[in-house]
Amino acid sequence: EDKVVQSPLSLVVHEGDTVTLNCSYEVTNFRSLLWYKQEKKAPTFLFMLTSSGIEKKSGRLSSILDKKELFSILNITATQTGDSAVYLCAGVDNYGQNFVFGPGTRLSVLP
Amino acid sequence: NAGVTQTPKFQVLKTGQSMTLQCAQDMNHNSMYWYRQDPGMGLRLIYYSASEGTTDKGEVPNGYNVSRLNKREFSLRLESAAPSQTSVYFCASSDFRSSGRANEQFFGPGTRLTVL
């Protein structure tokens, strides 16, 4: 059965800290790993990772995929209160149909 | 360009009542999806539609039906609502045939459904 596991499920840090969120996956015919940020409403897209070992960066956020070990990490440096959200990762198959989401990591950044 | 829209935003039903959640996208995407999100469980796929005229079951299809009315619209129907269907429902779309950001899903704002 396909599944995605995230850890930790919850994390509380102070502004300026660096955090690493983990995502491991088992998805049949795996194609890509996606990261989303969810604040109060709908998830918004952060990264899509398809190739192993290639870091994707956007400002203070970066992510990398290890297809051999079946995991991905999302790093956030110099955290800000606006980073407080639930971070979701999802594995998607080769046909672009089967999206399997993890339970999310709830990040709280305190001032 | 509105992206993905959903109606209604909120709904309260009594057990046994029926209703249809509407979803529309204006990005010319082939694929559309319905998810439910419950606390601590992430997003679970109810049904998806790879293209106009096709629908397939996801992880949790029981108690739901869907219709892909045309390329833009994908509706979710609860024939006889149950308290276990209390959840937040998200519609999403993607165009997995494209290159680059293929497989990114765009989400609607969600519908918060309570079944009493």
GROMACS .gro file of C-alpha atoms in nm:
model
  227
    1GLU     CA    1   0.000   0.000   0.000
    2ASP     CA    2   0.133   0.342  -0.093
    3LYS     CA    3   0.213   0.570   0.198
    4VAL     CA    4   0.394   0.888   0.290
    5VAL     CA    5   0.526   0.951   0.638
    6GLN     CA    6   0.634   1.287   0.775
    7SER     CA    7   0.830   1.375   1.083
    8PRO     CA    8   0.809   1.542   1.316
    9LEU     CA    9   0.433   1.586   1.322
   10SER     CA   10   0.467   1.903   1.521
   11LEU     CA   11   0.753   2.144   1.582
   12VAL     CA   12   0.786   2.466   1.781
   13VAL     CA   13   1.085   2.692   1.722
   14HIS     CA   14   1.184   3.054   1.772
   15GLU     CA   15   1.239   3.310   1.503
   16GLY     CA   16   1.582   3.276   1.348
   17ASP     CA   17   1.608   2.903   1.405
   18THR     CA   18   1.670   2.659   1.121
   19VAL     CA   19   1.437   2.364   1.080
   20THR     CA   20   1.446   2.041   0.882
   21LEU     CA   21   1.128   1.860   0.795
   22ASN     CA   22   1.137   1.499   0.685
   23CYS     CA   23   0.930   1.304   0.439
   24SER     CA   24   0.966   0.936   0.349
   25TYR     CA   25   0.758   0.772   0.083
   26GLU     CA   26   0.653   0.444  -0.070
   27VAL     CA   27   0.467   0.515  -0.393
   28THR     CA   28   0.423   0.264  -0.672
   29ASN     CA   29   0.573   0.389  -1.001
   30PHE     CA   30   0.702   0.695  -0.821
   31ARG     CA   31   0.762   1.004  -1.035
   32SER     CA   32   0.786   1.314  -0.816
   33LEU     CA   33   0.778   1.441  -0.462
   34LEU     CA   34   0.592   1.763  -0.393
   35TRP     CA   35   0.599   1.997  -0.097
   36TYR     CA   36   0.309   2.224  -0.005
   37LYS     CA   37   0.253   2.488   0.261
   38GLN     CA   38  -0.089   2.506   0.416
   39GLU     CA   39  -0.189   2.798   0.628
   40LYS     CA   40  -0.553   2.848   0.708
   41LYS     CA   41  -0.696   2.745   0.376
   42ALA     CA   42  -0.582   2.551   0.072
   43PRO     CA   43  -0.231   2.410   0.027
   44THR     CA   44   0.002   2.616  -0.187
   45PHE     CA   45   0.281   2.466  -0.392
   46LEU     CA   46   0.643   2.499  -0.280
   47PHE     CA   47   0.859   2.250  -0.469
   48MET     CA   48   0.846   1.959  -0.704
   49LEU     CA   49   1.141   1.718  -0.694
   50THR     CA   50   1.194   1.455  -0.957
   51SER     CA   51   1.568   1.395  -0.967
   52SER     CA   52   1.781   1.269  -0.683
   53GLY     CA   53   2.043   1.494  -0.528
   54ILE     CA   54   1.944   1.820  -0.695
   55GLU     CA   55   1.860   2.087  -0.442
   56LYS     CA   56   1.577   2.323  -0.515
   57LYS     CA   57   1.582   2.662  -0.345
   58SER     CA   58   1.338   2.942  -0.302
   59GLY     CA   59   1.456   3.215  -0.070
   60ARG     CA   60   1.505   3.065   0.276
   61LEU     CA   61   1.347   2.734   0.177
   62SER     CA   62   1.529   2.447   0.012
   63SER     CA   63   1.452   2.085  -0.054
   64ILE     CA   64   1.626   1.776  -0.182
   65LEU     CA   65   1.521   1.426  -0.282
   66ASP     CA   66   1.697   1.094  -0.227
   67LYS     CA   67   1.536   0.837  -0.455
   68LYS     CA   68   1.759   0.557  -0.331
   69GLU     CA   69   1.656   0.599   0.032
   70LEU     CA   70   1.305   0.717  -0.059
   71PHE     CA   71   1.300   1.037   0.137
   72SER     CA   72   1.305   1.412   0.104
   73ILE     CA   73   1.384   1.698   0.338
   74LEU     CA   74   1.260   2.053   0.348
   75ASN     CA   75   1.489   2.305   0.514
   76ILE     CA   76   1.385   2.647   0.633
   77THR     CA   77   1.661   2.880   0.749
   78ALA     CA   78   1.620   3.194   0.959
   79THR     CA   79   1.259   3.110   1.032
   80GLN     CA   80   1.000   3.385   1.064
   81THR     CA   81   0.657   3.386   1.224
   82GLY     CA   82   0.509   3.386   0.874
   83ASP     CA   83   0.655   3.039   0.822
   84SER     CA   84   0.408   2.901   1.076
   85ALA     CA   85   0.194   2.654   0.882
   86VAL     CA   86   0.139   2.287   0.811
   87TYR     CA   87   0.389   2.154   0.559
   88LEU     CA   88   0.263   1.868   0.347
   89CYS     CA   89   0.459   1.639   0.123
   90ALA     CA   90   0.306   1.417  -0.143
   91GLY     CA   91   0.436   1.144  -0.369
   92VAL     CA   92   0.292   1.118  -0.717
   93ASP     CA   93   0.314   0.831  -0.962
   94ASN     CA   94   0.430   0.820  -1.320
   95TYR     CA   95   0.082   0.872  -1.456
   96GLY     CA   96   0.025   1.187  -1.253
   97GLN     CA   97  -0.288   1.039  -1.103
   98ASN     CA   98  -0.205   0.891  -0.767
   99PHE     CA   99  -0.117   1.167  -0.522
  100VAL     CA  100  -0.039   1.029  -0.179
  101PHE     CA  101  -0.013   1.289   0.094
  102GLY     CA  102   0.156   1.263   0.428
  103PRO     CA  103  -0.015   1.384   0.748
  104GLY     CA  104   0.183   1.706   0.750
  105THR     CA  105   0.423   1.874   0.991
  106ARG     CA  106   0.273   2.158   1.192
  107LEU     CA  107   0.543   2.424   1.235
  108SER     CA  108   0.496   2.701   1.487
  109VAL     CA  109   0.750   2.983   1.487
  110LEU     CA  110   0.743   3.195   1.801
  111PRO     CA  111   0.863   3.556   1.805
  112ASN     CA  112  -0.807   3.388  -1.400
  113ALA     CA  113  -0.976   3.252  -1.088
  114GLY     CA  114  -0.784   2.921  -1.068
  115VAL     CA  115  -0.991   2.658  -0.886
  116THR     CA  116  -1.323   2.763  -0.736
  117GLN     CA  117  -1.548   2.565  -0.503
  118THR     CA  118  -1.899   2.615  -0.377
  119PRO     CA  119  -2.027   2.627  -0.114
  120LYS     CA  120  -1.765   2.740   0.137
  121PHE     CA  121  -1.960   2.606   0.435
  122GLN     CA  122  -2.246   2.359   0.469
  123VAL     CA  123  -2.431   2.196   0.755
  124LEU     CA  124  -2.636   1.884   0.679
  125LYS     CA  125  -2.847   1.647   0.880
  126THR     CA  126  -2.775   1.277   0.863
  127GLY     CA  127  -2.934   1.130   0.552
  128GLN     CA  128  -2.952   1.452   0.354
  129SER     CA  129  -2.785   1.479   0.016
  130MET     CA  130  -2.581   1.753  -0.143
  131THR     CA  131  -2.342   1.828  -0.427
  132LEU     CA  132  -2.014   2.014  -0.395
  133GLN     CA  133  -1.922   2.204  -0.706
  134CYS     CA  134  -1.572   2.262  -0.843
  135ALA     CA  135  -1.454   2.446  -1.151
  136GLN     CA  136  -1.111   2.533  -1.290
  137ASP     CA  137  -1.018   2.777  -1.563
  138MET     CA  138  -0.661   2.660  -1.628
  139ASN     CA  139  -0.752   2.411  -1.900
  140HIS     CA  140  -0.619   2.125  -1.687
  141ASN     CA  141  -0.690   1.767  -1.780
  142SER     CA  142  -0.695   1.618  -1.433
  143MET     CA  143  -0.917   1.704  -1.139
  144TYR     CA  144  -0.933   1.561  -0.788
  145TRP     CA  145  -1.146   1.558  -0.476
  146TYR     CA  146  -0.982   1.524  -0.133
  147ARG     CA  147  -1.102   1.529   0.221
  148GLN     CA  148  -0.888   1.657   0.504
  149ASP     CA  149  -0.940   1.547   0.861
  150PRO     CA  150  -0.730   1.655   1.159
  151GLY     CA  151  -0.398   1.468   1.175
  152MET     CA  152  -0.467   1.268   0.860
  153GLY     CA  153  -0.346   1.490   0.582
  154LEU     CA  154  -0.530   1.487   0.251
  155ARG     CA  155  -0.701   1.169   0.139
  156LEU     CA  156  -0.805   1.123  -0.222
  157ILE     CA  157  -1.174   1.048  -0.272
  158TYR     CA  158  -1.201   1.041  -0.652
  159TYR     CA  159  -1.007   1.175  -0.943
  160SER     CA  160  -1.069   1.236  -1.310
  161ALA     CA  161  -0.779   1.202  -1.552
  162SER     CA  162  -0.973   1.363  -1.834
  163GLU     CA  163  -1.319   1.465  -1.936
  164GLY     CA  164  -1.550   1.165  -1.926
  165THR     CA  165  -1.335   0.949  -1.696
  166THR     CA  166  -1.342   0.907  -1.320
  167ASP     CA  167  -1.161   0.671  -1.084
  168LYS     CA  168  -1.181   0.587  -0.717
  169GLY     CA  169  -0.917   0.709  -0.480
  170GLU     CA  170  -0.837   0.598  -0.127
  171VAL     CA  171  -1.174   0.675   0.037
  172PRO     CA  172  -1.456   0.667  -0.222
  173ASN     CA  173  -1.732   0.504  -0.016
  174GLY     CA  174  -2.035   0.726   0.032
  175TYR     CA  175  -1.946   0.957  -0.255
  176ASN     CA  176  -2.014   0.989  -0.626
  177VAL     CA  177  -1.858   1.223  -0.879
  178SER     CA  178  -1.934   1.368  -1.219
  179ARG     CA  179  -1.688   1.520  -1.462
  180LEU     CA  180  -1.940   1.738  -1.637
  181ASN     CA  181  -1.690   1.885  -1.883
  182LYS     CA  182  -1.323   1.977  -1.881
  183ARG     CA  183  -1.381   2.263  -1.638
  184GLU     CA  184  -1.617   2.111  -1.384
  185PHE     CA  185  -1.594   1.821  -1.141
  186SER     CA  186  -1.867   1.772  -0.882
  187LEU     CA  187  -1.880   1.556  -0.569
  188ARG     CA  188  -2.210   1.421  -0.442
  189LEU     CA  189  -2.303   1.285  -0.103
  190GLU     CA  190  -2.622   1.084  -0.151
  191SER     CA  191  -2.694   1.019   0.216
  192ALA     CA  192  -2.467   1.217   0.443
  193ALA     CA  193  -2.325   1.060   0.758
  194PRO     CA  194  -2.147   1.223   1.055
  195SER     CA  195  -1.826   1.044   0.946
  196GLN     CA  196  -1.828   1.265   0.638
  197THR     CA  197  -1.779   1.577   0.845
  198SER     CA  198  -1.458   1.715   0.700
  199VAL     CA  199  -1.300   1.983   0.487
  200TYR     CA  200  -1.324   1.900   0.119
  201PHE     CA  201  -1.072   2.027  -0.134
  202CYS     CA  202  -1.092   2.016  -0.508
  203ALA     CA  203  -0.768   2.031  -0.708
  204SER     CA  204  -0.656   2.027  -1.068
  205SER     CA  205  -0.333   1.954  -1.252
  206ASP     CA  206  -0.201   1.911  -1.601
  207PHE     CA  207   0.037   1.621  -1.573
  208ARG     CA  208   0.112   1.608  -1.943
  209SER     CA  209   0.294   1.938  -1.931
  210SER     CA  210   0.666   1.969  -1.878
  211GLY     CA  211   0.829   2.175  -1.609
  212ARG     CA  212   0.584   2.208  -1.324
  213ALA     CA  213   0.387   1.908  -1.435
  214ASN     CA  214   0.206   1.736  -1.153
  215GLU     CA  215   0.175   2.046  -0.941
  216GLN     CA  216  -0.177   2.054  -0.807
  217PHE     CA  217  -0.372   2.374  -0.770
  218PHE     CA  218  -0.623   2.367  -0.490
  219GLY     CA  219  -0.957   2.534  -0.440
  220PRO     CA  220  -1.035   2.718  -0.114
  221GLY     CA  221  -1.216   2.421   0.040
  222THR     CA  222  -1.565   2.343   0.167
  223ARG     CA  223  -1.617   2.290   0.539
  224LEU     CA  224  -1.894   2.033   0.576
  225THR     CA  225  -2.059   1.939   0.904
  226VAL     CA  226  -2.303   1.649   0.923
  227LEU     CA  227  -2.516   1.641   1.236
   0.00000   0.00000   0.00000
